Short mmCIF file of C-alpha atoms and ligand atoms in Angstrom, two decimals:
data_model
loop_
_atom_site.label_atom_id
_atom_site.label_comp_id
_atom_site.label_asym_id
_atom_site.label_seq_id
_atom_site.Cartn_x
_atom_site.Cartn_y
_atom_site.Cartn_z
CA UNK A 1 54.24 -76.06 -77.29
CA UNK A 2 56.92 -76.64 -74.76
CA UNK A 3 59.82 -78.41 -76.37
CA UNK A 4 60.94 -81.21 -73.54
CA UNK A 5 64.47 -82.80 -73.64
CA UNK A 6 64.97 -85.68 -70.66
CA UNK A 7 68.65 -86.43 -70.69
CA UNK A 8 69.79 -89.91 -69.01
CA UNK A 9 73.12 -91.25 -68.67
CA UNK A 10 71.91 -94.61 -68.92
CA UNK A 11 74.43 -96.74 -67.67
CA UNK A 12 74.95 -100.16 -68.10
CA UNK A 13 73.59 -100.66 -64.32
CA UNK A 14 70.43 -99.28 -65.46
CA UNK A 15 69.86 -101.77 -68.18
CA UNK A 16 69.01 -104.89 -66.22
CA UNK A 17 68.89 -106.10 -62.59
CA UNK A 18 66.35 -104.38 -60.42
CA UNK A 19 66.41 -101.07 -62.20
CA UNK A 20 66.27 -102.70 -65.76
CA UNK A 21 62.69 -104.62 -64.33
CA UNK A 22 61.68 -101.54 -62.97
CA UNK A 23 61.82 -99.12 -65.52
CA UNK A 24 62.08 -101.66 -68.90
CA UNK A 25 63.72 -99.27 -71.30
CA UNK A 26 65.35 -96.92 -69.27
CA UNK A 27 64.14 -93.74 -66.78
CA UNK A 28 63.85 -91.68 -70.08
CA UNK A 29 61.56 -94.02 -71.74
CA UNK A 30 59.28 -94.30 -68.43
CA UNK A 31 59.40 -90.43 -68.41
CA UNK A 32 58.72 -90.08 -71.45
CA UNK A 33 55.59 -91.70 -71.45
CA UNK A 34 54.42 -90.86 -68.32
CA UNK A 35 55.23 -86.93 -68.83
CA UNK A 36 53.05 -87.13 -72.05
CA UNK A 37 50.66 -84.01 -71.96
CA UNK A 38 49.27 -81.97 -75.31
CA UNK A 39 51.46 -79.09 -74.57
CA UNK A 40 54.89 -80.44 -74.56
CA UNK A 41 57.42 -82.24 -77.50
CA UNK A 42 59.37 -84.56 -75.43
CA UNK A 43 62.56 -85.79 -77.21
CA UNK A 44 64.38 -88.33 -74.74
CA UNK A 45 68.55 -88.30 -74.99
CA UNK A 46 71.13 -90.64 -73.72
CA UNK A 47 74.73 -90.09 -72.41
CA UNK A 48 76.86 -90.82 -75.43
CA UNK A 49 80.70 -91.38 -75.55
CA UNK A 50 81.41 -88.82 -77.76
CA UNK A 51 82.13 -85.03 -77.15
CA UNK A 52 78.66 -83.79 -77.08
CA UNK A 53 78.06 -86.42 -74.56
CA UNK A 54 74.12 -87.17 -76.32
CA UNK A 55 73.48 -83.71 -76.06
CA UNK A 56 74.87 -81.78 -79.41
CA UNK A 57 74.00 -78.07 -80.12
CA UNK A 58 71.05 -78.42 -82.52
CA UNK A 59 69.19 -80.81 -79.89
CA UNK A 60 70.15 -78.18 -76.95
CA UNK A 61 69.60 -74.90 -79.08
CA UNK A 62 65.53 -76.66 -79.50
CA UNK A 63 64.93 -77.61 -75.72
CA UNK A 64 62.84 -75.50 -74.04
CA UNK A 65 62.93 -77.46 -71.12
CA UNK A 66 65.83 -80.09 -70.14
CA UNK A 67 65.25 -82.63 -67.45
CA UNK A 68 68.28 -84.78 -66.38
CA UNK A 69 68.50 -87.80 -65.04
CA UNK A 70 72.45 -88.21 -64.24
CA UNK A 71 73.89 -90.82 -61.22
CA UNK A 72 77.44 -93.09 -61.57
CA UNK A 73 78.14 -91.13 -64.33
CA UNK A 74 77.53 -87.66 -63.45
CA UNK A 75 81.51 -87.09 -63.54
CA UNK A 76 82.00 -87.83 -67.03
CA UNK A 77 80.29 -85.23 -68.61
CA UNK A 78 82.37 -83.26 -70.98
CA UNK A 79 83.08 -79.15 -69.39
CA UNK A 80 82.59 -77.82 -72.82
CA UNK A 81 78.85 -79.66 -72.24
CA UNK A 82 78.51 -78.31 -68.93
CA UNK A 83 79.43 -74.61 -71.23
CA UNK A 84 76.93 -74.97 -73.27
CA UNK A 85 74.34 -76.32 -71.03
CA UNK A 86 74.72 -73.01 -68.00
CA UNK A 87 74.68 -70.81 -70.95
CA UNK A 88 71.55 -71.97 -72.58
CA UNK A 89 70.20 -71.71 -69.45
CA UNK A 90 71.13 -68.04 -68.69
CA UNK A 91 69.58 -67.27 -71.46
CA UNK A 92 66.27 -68.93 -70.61
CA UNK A 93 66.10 -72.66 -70.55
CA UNK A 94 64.32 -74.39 -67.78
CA UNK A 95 66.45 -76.76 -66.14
CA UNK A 96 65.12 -79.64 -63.54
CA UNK A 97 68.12 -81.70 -62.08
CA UNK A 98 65.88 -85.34 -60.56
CA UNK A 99 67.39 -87.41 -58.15
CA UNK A 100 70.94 -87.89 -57.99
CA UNK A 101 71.42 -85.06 -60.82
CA UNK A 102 71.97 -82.97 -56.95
CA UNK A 103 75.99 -83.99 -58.12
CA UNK A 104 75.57 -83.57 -62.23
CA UNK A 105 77.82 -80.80 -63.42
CA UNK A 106 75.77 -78.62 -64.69
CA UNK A 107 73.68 -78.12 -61.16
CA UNK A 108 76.90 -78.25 -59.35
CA UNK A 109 78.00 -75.34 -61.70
CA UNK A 110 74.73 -72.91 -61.10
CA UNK A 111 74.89 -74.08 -57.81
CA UNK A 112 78.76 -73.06 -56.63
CA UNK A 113 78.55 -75.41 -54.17
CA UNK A 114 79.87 -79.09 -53.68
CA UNK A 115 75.91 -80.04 -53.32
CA UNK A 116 77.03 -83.31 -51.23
CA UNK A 117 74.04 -84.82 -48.86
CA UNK A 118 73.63 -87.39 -46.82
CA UNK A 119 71.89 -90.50 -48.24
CA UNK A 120 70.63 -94.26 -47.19
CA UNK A 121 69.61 -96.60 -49.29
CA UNK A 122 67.53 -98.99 -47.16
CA UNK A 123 64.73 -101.60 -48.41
CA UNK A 124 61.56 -100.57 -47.94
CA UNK A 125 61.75 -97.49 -46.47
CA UNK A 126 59.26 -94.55 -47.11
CA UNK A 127 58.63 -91.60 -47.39
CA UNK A 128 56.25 -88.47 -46.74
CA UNK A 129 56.80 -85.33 -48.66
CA UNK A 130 55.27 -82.01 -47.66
CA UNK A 131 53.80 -79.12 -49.70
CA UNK A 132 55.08 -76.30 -47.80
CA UNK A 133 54.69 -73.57 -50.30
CA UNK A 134 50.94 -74.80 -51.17
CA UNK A 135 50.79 -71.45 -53.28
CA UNK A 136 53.49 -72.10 -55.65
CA UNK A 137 52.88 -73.19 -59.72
CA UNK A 138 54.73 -76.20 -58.96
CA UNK A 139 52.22 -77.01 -56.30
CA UNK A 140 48.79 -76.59 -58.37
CA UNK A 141 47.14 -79.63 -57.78
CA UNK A 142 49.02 -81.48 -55.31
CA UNK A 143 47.85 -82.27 -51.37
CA UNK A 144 49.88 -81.37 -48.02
CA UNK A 145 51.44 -84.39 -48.16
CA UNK A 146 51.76 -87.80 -50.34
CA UNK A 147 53.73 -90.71 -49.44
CA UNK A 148 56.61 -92.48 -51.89
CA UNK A 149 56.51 -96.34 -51.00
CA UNK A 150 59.81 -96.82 -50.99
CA UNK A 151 63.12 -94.26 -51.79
CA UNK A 152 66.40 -94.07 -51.51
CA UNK A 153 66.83 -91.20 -48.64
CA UNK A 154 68.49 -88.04 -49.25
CA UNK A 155 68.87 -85.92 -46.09
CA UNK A 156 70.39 -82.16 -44.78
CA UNK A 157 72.80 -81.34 -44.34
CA UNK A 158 72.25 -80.63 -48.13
CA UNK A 159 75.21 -78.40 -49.30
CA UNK A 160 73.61 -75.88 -51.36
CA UNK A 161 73.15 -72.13 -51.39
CA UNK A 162 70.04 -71.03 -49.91
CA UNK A 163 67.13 -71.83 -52.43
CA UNK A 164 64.55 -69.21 -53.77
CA UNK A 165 61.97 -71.13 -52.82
CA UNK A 166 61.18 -74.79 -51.27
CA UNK A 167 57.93 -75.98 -52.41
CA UNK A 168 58.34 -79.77 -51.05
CA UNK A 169 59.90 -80.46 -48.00
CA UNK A 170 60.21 -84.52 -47.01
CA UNK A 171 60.82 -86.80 -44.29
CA UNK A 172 61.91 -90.37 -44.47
CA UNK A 173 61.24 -93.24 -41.70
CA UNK A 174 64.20 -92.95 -40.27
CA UNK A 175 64.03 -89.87 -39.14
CA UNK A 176 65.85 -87.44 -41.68
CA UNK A 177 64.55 -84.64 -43.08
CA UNK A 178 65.65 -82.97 -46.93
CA UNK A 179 64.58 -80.07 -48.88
CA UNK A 180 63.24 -82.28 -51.47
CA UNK A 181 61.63 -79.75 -54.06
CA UNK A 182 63.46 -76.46 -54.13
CA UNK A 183 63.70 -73.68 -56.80
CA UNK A 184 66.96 -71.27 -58.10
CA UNK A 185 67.22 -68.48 -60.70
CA UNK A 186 70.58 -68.17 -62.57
CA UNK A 187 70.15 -65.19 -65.21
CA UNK A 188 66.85 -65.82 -67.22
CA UNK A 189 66.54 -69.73 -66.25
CA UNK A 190 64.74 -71.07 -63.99
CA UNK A 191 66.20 -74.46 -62.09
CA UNK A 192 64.11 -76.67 -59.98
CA UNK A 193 65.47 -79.52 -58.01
CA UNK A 194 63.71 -82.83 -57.17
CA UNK A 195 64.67 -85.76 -55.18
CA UNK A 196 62.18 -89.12 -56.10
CA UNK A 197 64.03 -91.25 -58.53
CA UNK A 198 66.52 -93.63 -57.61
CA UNK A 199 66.74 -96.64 -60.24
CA UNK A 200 64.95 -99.07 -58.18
CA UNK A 201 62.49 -97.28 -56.61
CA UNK A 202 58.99 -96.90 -58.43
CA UNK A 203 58.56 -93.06 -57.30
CA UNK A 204 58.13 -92.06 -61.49
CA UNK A 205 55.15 -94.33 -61.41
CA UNK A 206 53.25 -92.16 -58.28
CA UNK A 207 51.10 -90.10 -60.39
CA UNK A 208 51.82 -86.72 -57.69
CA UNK A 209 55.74 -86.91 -58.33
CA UNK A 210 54.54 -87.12 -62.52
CA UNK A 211 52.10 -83.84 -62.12
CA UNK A 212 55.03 -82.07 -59.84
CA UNK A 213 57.55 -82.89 -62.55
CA UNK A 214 54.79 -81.65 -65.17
CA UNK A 215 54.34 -78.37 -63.42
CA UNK A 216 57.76 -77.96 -63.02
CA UNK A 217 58.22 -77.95 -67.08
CA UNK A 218 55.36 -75.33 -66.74
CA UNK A 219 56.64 -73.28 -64.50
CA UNK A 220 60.41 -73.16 -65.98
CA UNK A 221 59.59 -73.14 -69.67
CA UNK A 222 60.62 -69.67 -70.71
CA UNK A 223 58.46 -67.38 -71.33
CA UNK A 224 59.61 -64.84 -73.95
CA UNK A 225 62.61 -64.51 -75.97
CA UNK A 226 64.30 -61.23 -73.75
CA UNK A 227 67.71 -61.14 -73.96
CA UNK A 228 69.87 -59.35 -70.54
CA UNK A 229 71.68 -56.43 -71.47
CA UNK A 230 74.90 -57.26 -69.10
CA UNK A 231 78.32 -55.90 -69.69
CA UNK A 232 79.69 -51.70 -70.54
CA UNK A 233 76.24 -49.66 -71.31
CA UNK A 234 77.33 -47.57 -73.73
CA UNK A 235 74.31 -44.92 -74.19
CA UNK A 236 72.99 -43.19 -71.48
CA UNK A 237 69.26 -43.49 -71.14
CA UNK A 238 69.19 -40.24 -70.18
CA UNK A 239 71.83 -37.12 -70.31
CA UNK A 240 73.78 -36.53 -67.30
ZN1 ZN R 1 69.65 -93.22 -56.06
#
């Protein structure tokens, strides 16, 4: 089983208005549902006040997988939870940053980069995203292209370092383009970065953007317990 924690700072914007109607309970709760499959645990978590910011040690040390959902509030997670976050995932945890998570700390961290884009948020407009690396785990299942209804566009110039891979490459109506679904290593973890998701838009209810996230867990769930020797080797594998 593949332990699944989705993290969402929940803000009070999120509770009602046009998000609130849209997902009734919060992101985490729609994603929760949604994600459902026999071979994950999902556990949903929610930005807290307090030093551990939702997120304390026991919950971390058991999540195999953590998705964040992170936005107004990205700023006001604690650095000693950013810490403990990059290290769990050096050591193996999958981590997939949705949405406006591109400016959480932890991803902003791994990534070394400021991570700023461009970005529109316009009524109505769509989008098309493209499978470009049709081979890829995170692409089992999914055709060359799907459209999203209606999203909040994120565009290049996307300032990040080169990715390992992009597996999902979208264009929005007006024009822009954005490497929507791209893939890092940091140590043992494996990161993958998605765009659908902004609070109003329905893009968690399009049943391709649920089986990408799914194969994502998949795909970045680890996959053994090896540990990276790093640091002074003090035996010699062989005598010199
Ligand atoms: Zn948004």
């Amino acid at each position: 089983m593949i332990r699944v924690t989705i993290w969402n700072e929940y803000g009070k914007d999120q509770r009602s208005g046009r998000a609130g109607e849209v997902y009734p309970g919060g992101i985490h709760t729609i994603l929760k549902e949604k994600l459902a499959d026999r071979d994950f645990v999902i556990t949903t978590a929610c930005q807290e006040p307090d030093e551990d910011d939702g997120i304390p040690d026991e919950l971390l040390n058991s999540t195999d997988v953590l998705v964040w959902w992170g936005h107004l509030h990205n700023h006001e997670v604690h650095p000693k939870t950013v810490d403990r976050i990059c290290d769990r995932i050096y050591k193996g945890m999958g981590f997939i940053p949705l949405h406006s998570s591109h400016r959480s700390l932890p991803f902003c961290r791994l990534m070394g980069t400021s991570c700023d884009l461009t970005w529109r948020e316009k009524a109505g407009e769509n989008a098309f995203i493209w499978t470009v690396s049709p081979d890829h785990p995170i692409a089992e299942g999914i055709p060359p292209y799907f459209e999203l209804e209606e999203e909040e566009m994120y565009g290049e110039y996307f300032d990040i370092p080169a990715p390992d891979e992009i597996v999902f490459l979208t264009w929005f109506r007006g024009g822009n383009v954005f490497r929507g679904g791209i893939t890092f290593r940091r140590r043992l973890g494996k990161i993958f970065y998605f765009h659908p998701g902004h609070e109003t838009a329905r893009s968690y209810y399009n049943e391709n953007v649920i089986k990408i996230i799914k194969n994502a867990i998949r795909w970045a769930a680890p996959k053994s317990d090896k540990k990276l020797e790093v640091g002074e080797w003090q035996d010699p594998v062989n005598e010199f």
